[in-house]
CSV table of C-alpha atoms and ligand atoms in Angstrom, one decimal:
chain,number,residue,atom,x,y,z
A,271,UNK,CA,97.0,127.0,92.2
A,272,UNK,CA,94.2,124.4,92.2
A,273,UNK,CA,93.0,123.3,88.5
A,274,UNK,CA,89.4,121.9,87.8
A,275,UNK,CA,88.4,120.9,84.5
A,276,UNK,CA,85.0,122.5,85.3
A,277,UNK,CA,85.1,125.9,84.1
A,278,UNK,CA,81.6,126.9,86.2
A,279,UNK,CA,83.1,125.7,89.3
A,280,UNK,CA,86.5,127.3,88.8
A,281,UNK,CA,84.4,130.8,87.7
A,282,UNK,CA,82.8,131.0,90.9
A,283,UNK,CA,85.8,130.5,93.0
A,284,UNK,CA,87.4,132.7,91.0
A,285,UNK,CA,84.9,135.3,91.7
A,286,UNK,CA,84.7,134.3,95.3
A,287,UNK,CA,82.0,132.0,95.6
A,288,UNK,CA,82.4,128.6,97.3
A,289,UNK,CA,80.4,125.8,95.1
A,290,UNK,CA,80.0,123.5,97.6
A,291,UNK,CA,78.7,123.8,101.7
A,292,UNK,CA,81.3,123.5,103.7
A,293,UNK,CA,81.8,125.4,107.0
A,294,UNK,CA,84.7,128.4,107.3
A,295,UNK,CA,85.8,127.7,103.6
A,296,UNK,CA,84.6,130.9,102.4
A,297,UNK,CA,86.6,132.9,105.1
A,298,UNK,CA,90.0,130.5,104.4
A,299,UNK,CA,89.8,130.9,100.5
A,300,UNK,CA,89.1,135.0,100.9
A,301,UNK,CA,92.1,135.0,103.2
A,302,UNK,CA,94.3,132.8,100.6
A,303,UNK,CA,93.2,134.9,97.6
A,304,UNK,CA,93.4,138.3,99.2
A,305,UNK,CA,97.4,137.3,100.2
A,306,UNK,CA,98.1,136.2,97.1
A,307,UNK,CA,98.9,132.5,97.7
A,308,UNK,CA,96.0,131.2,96.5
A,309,UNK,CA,94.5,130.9,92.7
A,310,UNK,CA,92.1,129.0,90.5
A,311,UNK,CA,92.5,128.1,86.4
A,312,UNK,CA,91.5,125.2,84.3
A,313,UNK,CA,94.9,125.0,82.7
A,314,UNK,CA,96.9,122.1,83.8
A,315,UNK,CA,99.8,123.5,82.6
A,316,UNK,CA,99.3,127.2,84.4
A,317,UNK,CA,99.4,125.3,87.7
A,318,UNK,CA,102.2,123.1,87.1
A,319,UNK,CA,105.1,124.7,85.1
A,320,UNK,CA,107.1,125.7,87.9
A,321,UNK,CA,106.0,123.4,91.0
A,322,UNK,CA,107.9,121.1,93.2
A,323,UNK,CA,104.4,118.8,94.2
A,324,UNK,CA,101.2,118.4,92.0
A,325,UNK,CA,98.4,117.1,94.9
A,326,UNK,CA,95.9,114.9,92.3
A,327,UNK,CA,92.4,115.1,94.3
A,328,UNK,CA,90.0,113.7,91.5
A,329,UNK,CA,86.7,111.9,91.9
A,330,UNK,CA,87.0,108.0,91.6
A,331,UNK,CA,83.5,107.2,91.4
A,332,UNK,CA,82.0,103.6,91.7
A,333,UNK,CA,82.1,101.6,88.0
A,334,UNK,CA,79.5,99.8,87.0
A,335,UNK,CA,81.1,96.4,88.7
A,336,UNK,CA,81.7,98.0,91.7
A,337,UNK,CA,85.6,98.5,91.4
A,338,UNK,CA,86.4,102.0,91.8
A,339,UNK,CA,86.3,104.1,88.4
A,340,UNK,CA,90.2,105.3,87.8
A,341,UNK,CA,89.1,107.3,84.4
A,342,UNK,CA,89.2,110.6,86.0
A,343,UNK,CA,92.7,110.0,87.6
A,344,UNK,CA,94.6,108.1,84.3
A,345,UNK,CA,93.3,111.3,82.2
A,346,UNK,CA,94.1,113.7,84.7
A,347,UNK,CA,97.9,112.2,85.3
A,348,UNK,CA,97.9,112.2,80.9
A,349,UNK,CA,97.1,116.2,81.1
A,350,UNK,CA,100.3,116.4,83.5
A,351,UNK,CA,102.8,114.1,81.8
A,352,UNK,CA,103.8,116.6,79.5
A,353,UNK,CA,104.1,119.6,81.3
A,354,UNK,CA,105.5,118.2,84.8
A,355,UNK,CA,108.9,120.1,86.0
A,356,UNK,CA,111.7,117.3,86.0
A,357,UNK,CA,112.4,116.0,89.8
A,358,UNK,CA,108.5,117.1,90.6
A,359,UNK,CA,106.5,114.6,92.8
A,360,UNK,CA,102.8,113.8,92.4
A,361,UNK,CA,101.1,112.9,95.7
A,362,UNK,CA,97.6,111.1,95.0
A,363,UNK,CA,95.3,112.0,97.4
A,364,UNK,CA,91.9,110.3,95.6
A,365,UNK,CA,90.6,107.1,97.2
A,366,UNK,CA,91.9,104.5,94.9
A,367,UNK,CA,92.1,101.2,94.6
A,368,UNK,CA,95.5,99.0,96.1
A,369,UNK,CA,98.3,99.2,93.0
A,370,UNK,CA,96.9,102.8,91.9
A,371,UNK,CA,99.9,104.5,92.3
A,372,UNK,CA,101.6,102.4,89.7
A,373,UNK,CA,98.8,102.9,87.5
A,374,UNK,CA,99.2,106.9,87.6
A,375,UNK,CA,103.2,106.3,86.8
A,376,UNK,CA,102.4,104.1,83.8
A,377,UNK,CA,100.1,106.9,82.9
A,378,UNK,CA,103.1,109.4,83.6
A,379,UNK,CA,105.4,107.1,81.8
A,380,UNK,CA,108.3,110.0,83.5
A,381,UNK,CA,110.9,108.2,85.3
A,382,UNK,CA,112.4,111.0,86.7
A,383,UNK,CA,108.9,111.8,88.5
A,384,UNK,CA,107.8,110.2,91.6
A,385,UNK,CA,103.9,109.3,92.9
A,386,UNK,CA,103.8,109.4,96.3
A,387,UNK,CA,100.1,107.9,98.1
A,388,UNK,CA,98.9,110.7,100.8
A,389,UNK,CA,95.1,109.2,101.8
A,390,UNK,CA,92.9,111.7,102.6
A,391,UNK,CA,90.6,111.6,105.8
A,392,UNK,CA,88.6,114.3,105.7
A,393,UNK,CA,84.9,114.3,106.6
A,394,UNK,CA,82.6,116.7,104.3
A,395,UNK,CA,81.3,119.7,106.9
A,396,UNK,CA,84.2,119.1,109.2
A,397,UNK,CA,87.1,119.0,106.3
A,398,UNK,CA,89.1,122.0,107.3
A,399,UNK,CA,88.9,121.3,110.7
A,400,UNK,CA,90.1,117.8,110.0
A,401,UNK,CA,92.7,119.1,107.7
A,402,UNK,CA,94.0,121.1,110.4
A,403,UNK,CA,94.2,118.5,113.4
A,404,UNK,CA,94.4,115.0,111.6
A,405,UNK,CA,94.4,111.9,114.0
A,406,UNK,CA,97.4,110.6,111.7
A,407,UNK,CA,99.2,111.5,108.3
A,408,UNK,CA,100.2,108.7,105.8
A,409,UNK,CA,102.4,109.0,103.0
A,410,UNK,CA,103.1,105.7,100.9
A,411,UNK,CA,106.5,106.0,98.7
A,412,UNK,CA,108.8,103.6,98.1
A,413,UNK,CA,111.2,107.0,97.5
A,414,UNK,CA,112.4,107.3,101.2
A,415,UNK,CA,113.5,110.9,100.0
A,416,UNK,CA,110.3,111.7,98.2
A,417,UNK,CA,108.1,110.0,101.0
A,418,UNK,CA,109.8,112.8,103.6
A,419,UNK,CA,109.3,115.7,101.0
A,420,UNK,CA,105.8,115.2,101.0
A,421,UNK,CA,106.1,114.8,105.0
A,422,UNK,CA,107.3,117.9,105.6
A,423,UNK,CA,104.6,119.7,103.8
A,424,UNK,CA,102.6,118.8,106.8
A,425,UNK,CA,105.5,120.4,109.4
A,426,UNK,CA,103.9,122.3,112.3
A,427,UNK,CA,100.3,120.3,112.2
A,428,UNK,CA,101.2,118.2,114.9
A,429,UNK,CA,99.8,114.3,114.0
A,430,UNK,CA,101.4,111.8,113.6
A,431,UNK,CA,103.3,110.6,109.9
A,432,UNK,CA,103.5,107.2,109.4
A,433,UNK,CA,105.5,106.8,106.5
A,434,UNK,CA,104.9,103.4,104.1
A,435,UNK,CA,104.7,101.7,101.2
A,436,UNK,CA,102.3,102.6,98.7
A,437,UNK,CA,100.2,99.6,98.7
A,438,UNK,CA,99.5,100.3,102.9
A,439,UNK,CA,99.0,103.1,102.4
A,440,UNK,CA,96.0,103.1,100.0
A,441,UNK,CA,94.9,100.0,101.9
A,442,UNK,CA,95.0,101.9,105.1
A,443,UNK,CA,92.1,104.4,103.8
A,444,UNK,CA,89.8,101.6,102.6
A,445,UNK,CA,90.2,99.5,105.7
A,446,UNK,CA,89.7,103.2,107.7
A,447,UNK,CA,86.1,103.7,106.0
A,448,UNK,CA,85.1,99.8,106.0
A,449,UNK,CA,85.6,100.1,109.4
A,450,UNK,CA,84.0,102.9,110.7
A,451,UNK,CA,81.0,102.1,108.1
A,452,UNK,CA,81.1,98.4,110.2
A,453,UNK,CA,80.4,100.2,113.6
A,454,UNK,CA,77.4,102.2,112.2
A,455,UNK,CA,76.0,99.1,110.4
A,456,UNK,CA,77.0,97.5,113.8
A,457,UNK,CA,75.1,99.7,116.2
A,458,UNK,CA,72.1,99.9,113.5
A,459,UNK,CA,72.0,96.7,114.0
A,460,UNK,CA,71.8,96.3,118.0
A,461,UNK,CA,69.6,99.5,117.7
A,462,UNK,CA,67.1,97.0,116.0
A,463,UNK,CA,67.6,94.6,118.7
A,464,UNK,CA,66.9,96.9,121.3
A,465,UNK,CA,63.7,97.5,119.9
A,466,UNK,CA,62.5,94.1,120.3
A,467,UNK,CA,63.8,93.6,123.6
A,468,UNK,CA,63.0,97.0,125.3
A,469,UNK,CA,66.3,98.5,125.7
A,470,UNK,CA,67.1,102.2,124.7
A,471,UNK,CA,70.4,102.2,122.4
A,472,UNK,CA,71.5,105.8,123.7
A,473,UNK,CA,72.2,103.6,126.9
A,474,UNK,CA,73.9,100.7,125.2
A,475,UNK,CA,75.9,103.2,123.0
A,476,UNK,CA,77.2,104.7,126.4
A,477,UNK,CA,77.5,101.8,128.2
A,478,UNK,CA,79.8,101.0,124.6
A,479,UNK,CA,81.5,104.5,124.5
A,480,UNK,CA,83.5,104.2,127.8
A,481,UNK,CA,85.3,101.2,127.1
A,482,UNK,CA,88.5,102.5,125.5
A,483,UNK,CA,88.7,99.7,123.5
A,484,UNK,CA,85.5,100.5,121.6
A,485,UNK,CA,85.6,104.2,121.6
A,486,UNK,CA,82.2,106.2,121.6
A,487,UNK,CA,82.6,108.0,117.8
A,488,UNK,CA,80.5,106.7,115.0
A,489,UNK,CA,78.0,104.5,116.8
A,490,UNK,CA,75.0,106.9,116.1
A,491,UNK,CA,72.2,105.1,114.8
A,492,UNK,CA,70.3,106.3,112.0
A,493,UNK,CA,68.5,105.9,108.8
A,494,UNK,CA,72.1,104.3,107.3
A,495,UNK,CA,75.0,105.6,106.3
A,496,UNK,CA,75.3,107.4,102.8
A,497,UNK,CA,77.6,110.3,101.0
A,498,UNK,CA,80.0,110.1,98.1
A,499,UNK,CA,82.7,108.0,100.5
A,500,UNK,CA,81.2,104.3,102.5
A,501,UNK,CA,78.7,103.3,99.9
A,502,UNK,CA,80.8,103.2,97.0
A,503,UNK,CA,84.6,102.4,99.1
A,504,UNK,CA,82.7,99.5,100.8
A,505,UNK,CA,81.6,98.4,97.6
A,506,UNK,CA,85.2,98.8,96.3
A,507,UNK,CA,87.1,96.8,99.1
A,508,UNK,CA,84.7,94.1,98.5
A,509,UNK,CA,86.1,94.2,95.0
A,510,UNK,CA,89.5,94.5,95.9
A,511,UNK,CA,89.3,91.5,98.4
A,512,UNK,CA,87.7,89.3,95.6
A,513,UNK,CA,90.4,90.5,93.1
A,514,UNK,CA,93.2,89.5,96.0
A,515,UNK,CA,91.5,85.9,96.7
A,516,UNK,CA,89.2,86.4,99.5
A,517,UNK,CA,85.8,86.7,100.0
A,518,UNK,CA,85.2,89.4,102.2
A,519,UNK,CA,81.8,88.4,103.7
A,520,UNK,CA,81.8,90.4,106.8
A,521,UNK,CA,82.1,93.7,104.4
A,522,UNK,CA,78.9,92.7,102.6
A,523,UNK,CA,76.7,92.1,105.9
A,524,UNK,CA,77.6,95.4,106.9
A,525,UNK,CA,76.3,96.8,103.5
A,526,UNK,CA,73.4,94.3,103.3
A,527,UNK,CA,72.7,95.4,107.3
A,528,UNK,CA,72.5,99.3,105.8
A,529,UNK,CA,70.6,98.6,102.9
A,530,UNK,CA,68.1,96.9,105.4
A,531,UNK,CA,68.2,100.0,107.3
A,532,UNK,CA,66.2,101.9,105.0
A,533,UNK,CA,64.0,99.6,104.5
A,534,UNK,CA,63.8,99.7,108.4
A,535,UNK,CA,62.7,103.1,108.4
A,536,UNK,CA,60.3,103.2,105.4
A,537,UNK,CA,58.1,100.2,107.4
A,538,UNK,CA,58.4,102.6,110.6
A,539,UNK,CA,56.8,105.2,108.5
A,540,UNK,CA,54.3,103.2,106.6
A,541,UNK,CA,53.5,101.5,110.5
A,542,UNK,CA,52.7,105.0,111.8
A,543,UNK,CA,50.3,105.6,108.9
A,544,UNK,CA,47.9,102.5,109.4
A,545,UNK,CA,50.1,100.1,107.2
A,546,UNK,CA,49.6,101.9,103.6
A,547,UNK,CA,51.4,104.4,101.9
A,548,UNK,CA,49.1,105.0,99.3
A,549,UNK,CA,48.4,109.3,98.6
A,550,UNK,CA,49.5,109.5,102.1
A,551,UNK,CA,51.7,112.8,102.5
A,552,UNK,CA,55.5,112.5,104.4
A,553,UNK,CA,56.8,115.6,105.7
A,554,UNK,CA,60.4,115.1,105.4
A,555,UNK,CA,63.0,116.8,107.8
A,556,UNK,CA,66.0,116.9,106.2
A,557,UNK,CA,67.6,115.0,102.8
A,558,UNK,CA,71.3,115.8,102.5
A,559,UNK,CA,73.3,112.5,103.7
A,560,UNK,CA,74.5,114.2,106.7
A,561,UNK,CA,74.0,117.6,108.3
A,562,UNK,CA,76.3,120.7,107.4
A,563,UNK,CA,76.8,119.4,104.0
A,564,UNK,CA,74.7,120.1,100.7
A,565,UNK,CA,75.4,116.4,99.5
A,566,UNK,CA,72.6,114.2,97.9
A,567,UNK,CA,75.0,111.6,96.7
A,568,UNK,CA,74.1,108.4,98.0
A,569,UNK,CA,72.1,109.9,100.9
A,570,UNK,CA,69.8,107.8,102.9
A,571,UNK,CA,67.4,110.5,102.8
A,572,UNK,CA,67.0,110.4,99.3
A,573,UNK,CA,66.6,106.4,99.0
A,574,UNK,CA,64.2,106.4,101.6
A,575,UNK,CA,62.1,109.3,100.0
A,576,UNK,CA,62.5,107.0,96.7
A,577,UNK,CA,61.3,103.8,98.5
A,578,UNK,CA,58.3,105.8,99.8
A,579,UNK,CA,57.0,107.3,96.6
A,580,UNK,CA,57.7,103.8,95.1
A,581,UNK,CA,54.6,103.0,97.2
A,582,UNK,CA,52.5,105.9,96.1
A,583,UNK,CA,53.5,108.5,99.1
A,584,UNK,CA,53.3,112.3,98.7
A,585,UNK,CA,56.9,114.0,99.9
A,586,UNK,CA,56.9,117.4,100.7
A,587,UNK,CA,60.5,118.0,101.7
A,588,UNK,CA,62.6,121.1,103.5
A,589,UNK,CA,66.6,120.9,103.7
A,590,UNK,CA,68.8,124.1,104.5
A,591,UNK,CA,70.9,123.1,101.8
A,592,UNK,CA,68.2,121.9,99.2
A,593,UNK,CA,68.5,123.3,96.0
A,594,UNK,CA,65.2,122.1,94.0
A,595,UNK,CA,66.4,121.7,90.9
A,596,UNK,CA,68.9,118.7,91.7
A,597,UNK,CA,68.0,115.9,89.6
A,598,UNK,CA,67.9,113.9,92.6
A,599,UNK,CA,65.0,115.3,93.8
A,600,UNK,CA,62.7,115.2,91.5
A,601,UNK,CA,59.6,114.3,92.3
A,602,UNK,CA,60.0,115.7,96.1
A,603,UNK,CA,58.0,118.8,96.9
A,604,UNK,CA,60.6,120.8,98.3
A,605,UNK,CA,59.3,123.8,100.4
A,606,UNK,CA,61.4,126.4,102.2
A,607,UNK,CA,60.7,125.9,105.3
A,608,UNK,CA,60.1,122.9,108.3
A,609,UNK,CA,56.7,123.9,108.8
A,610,UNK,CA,55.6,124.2,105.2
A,611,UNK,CA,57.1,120.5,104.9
A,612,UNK,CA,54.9,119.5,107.9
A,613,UNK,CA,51.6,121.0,106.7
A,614,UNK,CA,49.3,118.9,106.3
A,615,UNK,CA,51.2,115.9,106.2
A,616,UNK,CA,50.5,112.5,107.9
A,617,UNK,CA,53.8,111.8,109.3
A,618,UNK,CA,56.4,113.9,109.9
A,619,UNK,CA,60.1,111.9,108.9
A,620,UNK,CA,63.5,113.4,110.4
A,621,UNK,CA,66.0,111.8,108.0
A,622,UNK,CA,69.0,114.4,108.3
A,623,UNK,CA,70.0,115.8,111.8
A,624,UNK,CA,70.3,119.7,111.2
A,625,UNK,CA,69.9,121.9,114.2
A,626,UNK,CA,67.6,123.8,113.2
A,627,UNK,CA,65.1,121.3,113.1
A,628,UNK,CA,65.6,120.6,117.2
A,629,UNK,CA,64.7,124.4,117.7
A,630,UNK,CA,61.3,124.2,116.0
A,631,UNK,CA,58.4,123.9,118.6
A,632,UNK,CA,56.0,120.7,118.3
A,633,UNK,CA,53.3,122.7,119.5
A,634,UNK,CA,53.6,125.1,116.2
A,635,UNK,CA,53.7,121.8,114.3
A,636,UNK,CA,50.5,120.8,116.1
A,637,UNK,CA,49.2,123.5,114.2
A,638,UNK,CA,49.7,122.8,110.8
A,639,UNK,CA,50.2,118.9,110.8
A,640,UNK,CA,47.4,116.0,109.7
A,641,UNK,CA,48.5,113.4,112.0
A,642,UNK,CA,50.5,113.4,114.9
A,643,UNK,CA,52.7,111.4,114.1
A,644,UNK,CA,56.8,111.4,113.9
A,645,UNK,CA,59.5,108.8,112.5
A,646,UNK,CA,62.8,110.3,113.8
A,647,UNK,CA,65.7,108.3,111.9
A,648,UNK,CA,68.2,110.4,114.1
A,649,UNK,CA,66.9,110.3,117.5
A,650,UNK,CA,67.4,113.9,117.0
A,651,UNK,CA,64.3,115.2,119.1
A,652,UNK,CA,63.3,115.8,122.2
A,653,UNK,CA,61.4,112.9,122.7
A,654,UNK,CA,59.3,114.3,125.9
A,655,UNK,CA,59.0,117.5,124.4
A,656,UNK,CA,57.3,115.8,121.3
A,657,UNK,CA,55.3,113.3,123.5
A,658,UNK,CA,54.1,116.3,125.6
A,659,UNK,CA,52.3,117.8,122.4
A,660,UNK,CA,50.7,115.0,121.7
A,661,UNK,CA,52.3,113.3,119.1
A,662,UNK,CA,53.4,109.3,118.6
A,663,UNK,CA,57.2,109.6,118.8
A,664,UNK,CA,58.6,106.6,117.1
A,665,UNK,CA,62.9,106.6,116.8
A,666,UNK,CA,65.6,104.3,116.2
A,667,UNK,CA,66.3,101.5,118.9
A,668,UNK,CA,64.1,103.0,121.7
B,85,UGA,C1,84.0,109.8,105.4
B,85,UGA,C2,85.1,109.5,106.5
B,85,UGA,O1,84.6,109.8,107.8
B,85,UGA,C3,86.3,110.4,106.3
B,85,UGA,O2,87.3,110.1,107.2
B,85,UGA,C4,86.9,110.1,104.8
B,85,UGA,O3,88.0,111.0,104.5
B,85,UGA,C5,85.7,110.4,103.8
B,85,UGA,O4,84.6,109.6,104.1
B,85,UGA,C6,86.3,110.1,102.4
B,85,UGA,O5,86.6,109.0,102.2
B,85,UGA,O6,86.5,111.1,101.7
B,85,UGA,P1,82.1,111.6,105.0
B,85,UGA,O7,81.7,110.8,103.8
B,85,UGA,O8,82.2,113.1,104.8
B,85,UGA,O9,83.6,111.1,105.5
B,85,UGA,O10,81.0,111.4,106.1
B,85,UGA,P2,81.0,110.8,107.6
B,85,UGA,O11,81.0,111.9,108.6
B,85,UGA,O12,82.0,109.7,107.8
B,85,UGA,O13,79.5,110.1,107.6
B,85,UGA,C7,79.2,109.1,106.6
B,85,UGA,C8,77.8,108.6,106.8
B,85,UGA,O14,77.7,107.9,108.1
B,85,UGA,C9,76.7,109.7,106.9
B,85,UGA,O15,75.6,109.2,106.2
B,85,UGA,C10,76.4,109.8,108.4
B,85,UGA,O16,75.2,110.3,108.7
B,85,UGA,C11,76.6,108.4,108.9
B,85,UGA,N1,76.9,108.2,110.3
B,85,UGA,C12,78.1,108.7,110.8
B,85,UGA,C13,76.0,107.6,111.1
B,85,UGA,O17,74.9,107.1,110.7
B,85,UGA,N2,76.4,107.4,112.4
B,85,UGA,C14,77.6,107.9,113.0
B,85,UGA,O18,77.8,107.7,114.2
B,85,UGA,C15,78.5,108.5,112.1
């Protein structure tokens, strides 16, 4: 039984709508319903009177210092203290900070219930398949019994369990998105050197890929990483570090090396319209913070589009996902369509890397477009094919 304290969201599933974009979710939550394993409710108690393992997957949002906001967790383990079976386990699987698990047991205050840490590593778009074939399972417990309990739950997926304390365990998860947020800040950042030396980074990031060491995942340049996980557990592990004595310097030149990245494709934009922004109109390809996903939270997309009209542009969006009435995007035009979002714009911007928009044919863009002229933040076109129409093709590190 899964529990939200949002009644709309828990009314939808309940009726069989999925509230969020997520590929083959709607098929997997029919097929749970429809066998009966599977229900929604927004009583604690409902789901938990007669379970063996509560799974607590709340939001821990930044706080206004940075530190991870643990709000939504401490009043979520309060609902449960109460109403938890005796012997039952609680397994946090929200991104918290190092010593969380002890804070949910204070919370608890039940000695005869044990927290167990099981990091999540899902990606948004991809989650079920990542549920399904996970590089690695952690659980952190010091209960050697409890620790295996929650283990076994996992039986039959075929990954590796590494089984630890609790404090490794949530330390593994930050230091896991630190470090893949390091290589994209990384390759960003010899994407811009490649510019000013004439070198094309799809090379480089092949020429990377093969050695083993290095591994060829996550080194796609782009307009900066974004979503609801790297900005604010970057942001967190810096805090953490401070709080545990040490200054974590490299983690903030990765995040000062994204936030320059933005900047890097706003002056790419305002270079391809003569050097001024002003009441010039930006087609905008795309604004979620990653394809397959409906998520504006912390998008580059968005923060480039507010960096833009900050300088008196005109955005006329499209997104496959976009739902206008999001409060973060107000003041975007958003159109239905990656043609309406082109006409009669000066610059066309590709800022998300939906398929869809590699299937549209310059030459129809030709059409309807003021200039001829396109910032690709994904090097997500076919830069020939775009060439071959006529327009100026300007990407990222080529
Ligand atoms: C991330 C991690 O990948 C998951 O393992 C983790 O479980 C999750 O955070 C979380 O903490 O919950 P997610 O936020 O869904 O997952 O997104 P990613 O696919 O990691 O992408 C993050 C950002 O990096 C996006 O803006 C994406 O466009 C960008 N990115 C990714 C690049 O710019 N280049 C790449 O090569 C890869």
């Amino acid at each position: 039984m899964c529990v939200d304290i949002v009644e709309a969201k828990i009314k939808k599933l309940q009726s069989g709508r999925i509230p969020i974009v997520e590929s083959g979710l709607q098929d997997l939550v029919a097929e749970g319903v429809a066998s009966g394993r599977l229900s929604f409710s927004t009583s604690a108690e409902d789901a938990v009177t007669d379970c063996e393992i509560v799974f607590l997957c709340v939001p821990t949002p930044e706080g206004a210092d940075g530190s991870a906001d643990l709000s939504y967790i401490q009043a979520a383990a309060r609902a449960l203290a109460p109403v938890l079976p005796p012997g039952s386990i609680v397994v946090n699987k929200s991104t918290v900070p190092v010593g969380s698990t002890k804070v949910v047991e204070n919370e608890l205050s039940r000695s005869d219930v044990i927290v167990v840490s099981n990091p999540e590593f899902l990606r948004e778009g991809t989650a079920i398949q990542d549920f399904l074939k996970p590089d690695r399972i952690v659980v952190g417990s010091d209960d050697q019994d409890a620790a295996l309990r929650v283990a076994e739950l996992y039986e039959g997926v075929g990954a590796p369990v590494l089984v630890t304390d609790p404090a490794s365990a949530e330390t593994i998860k930050y230091a896991a998105n630190a470090f893949l947020a390091t290589k994209i800040s990384y390759i960003n950042a010899i994407a811009a050197i490649c510019e000013g030396v004439g070198a094309d980074i799809r090379d480089v990031v092949l020429g990377l890929g093969y050695d083993r060491r290095i591994g060829n995942e996550f080194l796609k340049p782009g307009p900066g990483w974004g979503g609801s996980c790297f900005p604010k557990d970057t942001k967190a592990l810096v805090r953490i570090a401070e709080d545990a004595g040490y200054d974590f310097g490299l983690l903030r030149g990765v995040i000062a090396v994204n936030e320059q990245q933005f900047g890097r494709v706003v002056s790419k934009i305002r270079k391809a319209v003569g050097g001024s922004l002003r009441q010039k109109t930006i087609g905008i390809w795309g604004l979620s913070f990653k394809a397959g996903t409906d998520d504006l939270r912390d998008s580059p997309a968005i923060e480039i589009c507010r960096q833009l009209s900050e300088e008196g542009a005109d955005l006329r969006a499209f997104d496959p996902t976009a739902d206008p009435g999001q409060p973060e995007l107000s003041g975007i035009h958003v159109v239905a369509t990656p043609l309406e979002a082109a006409a009669g714009a000066d610059v066309l911007a590709v800022l998300t890397e939906w398929d869809e928009f590699r299937l549209v044919d310059p030459r129809e863009v030709v059409q309807v477009i003021s200039g001829r002229r396109v910032v690709d933040a994904r090097n997500h076109l076919d830069r020939s094919q775009w060439r071959v129409a006529g327009f100026y093709y300007q990407g990222i590190g080529r």
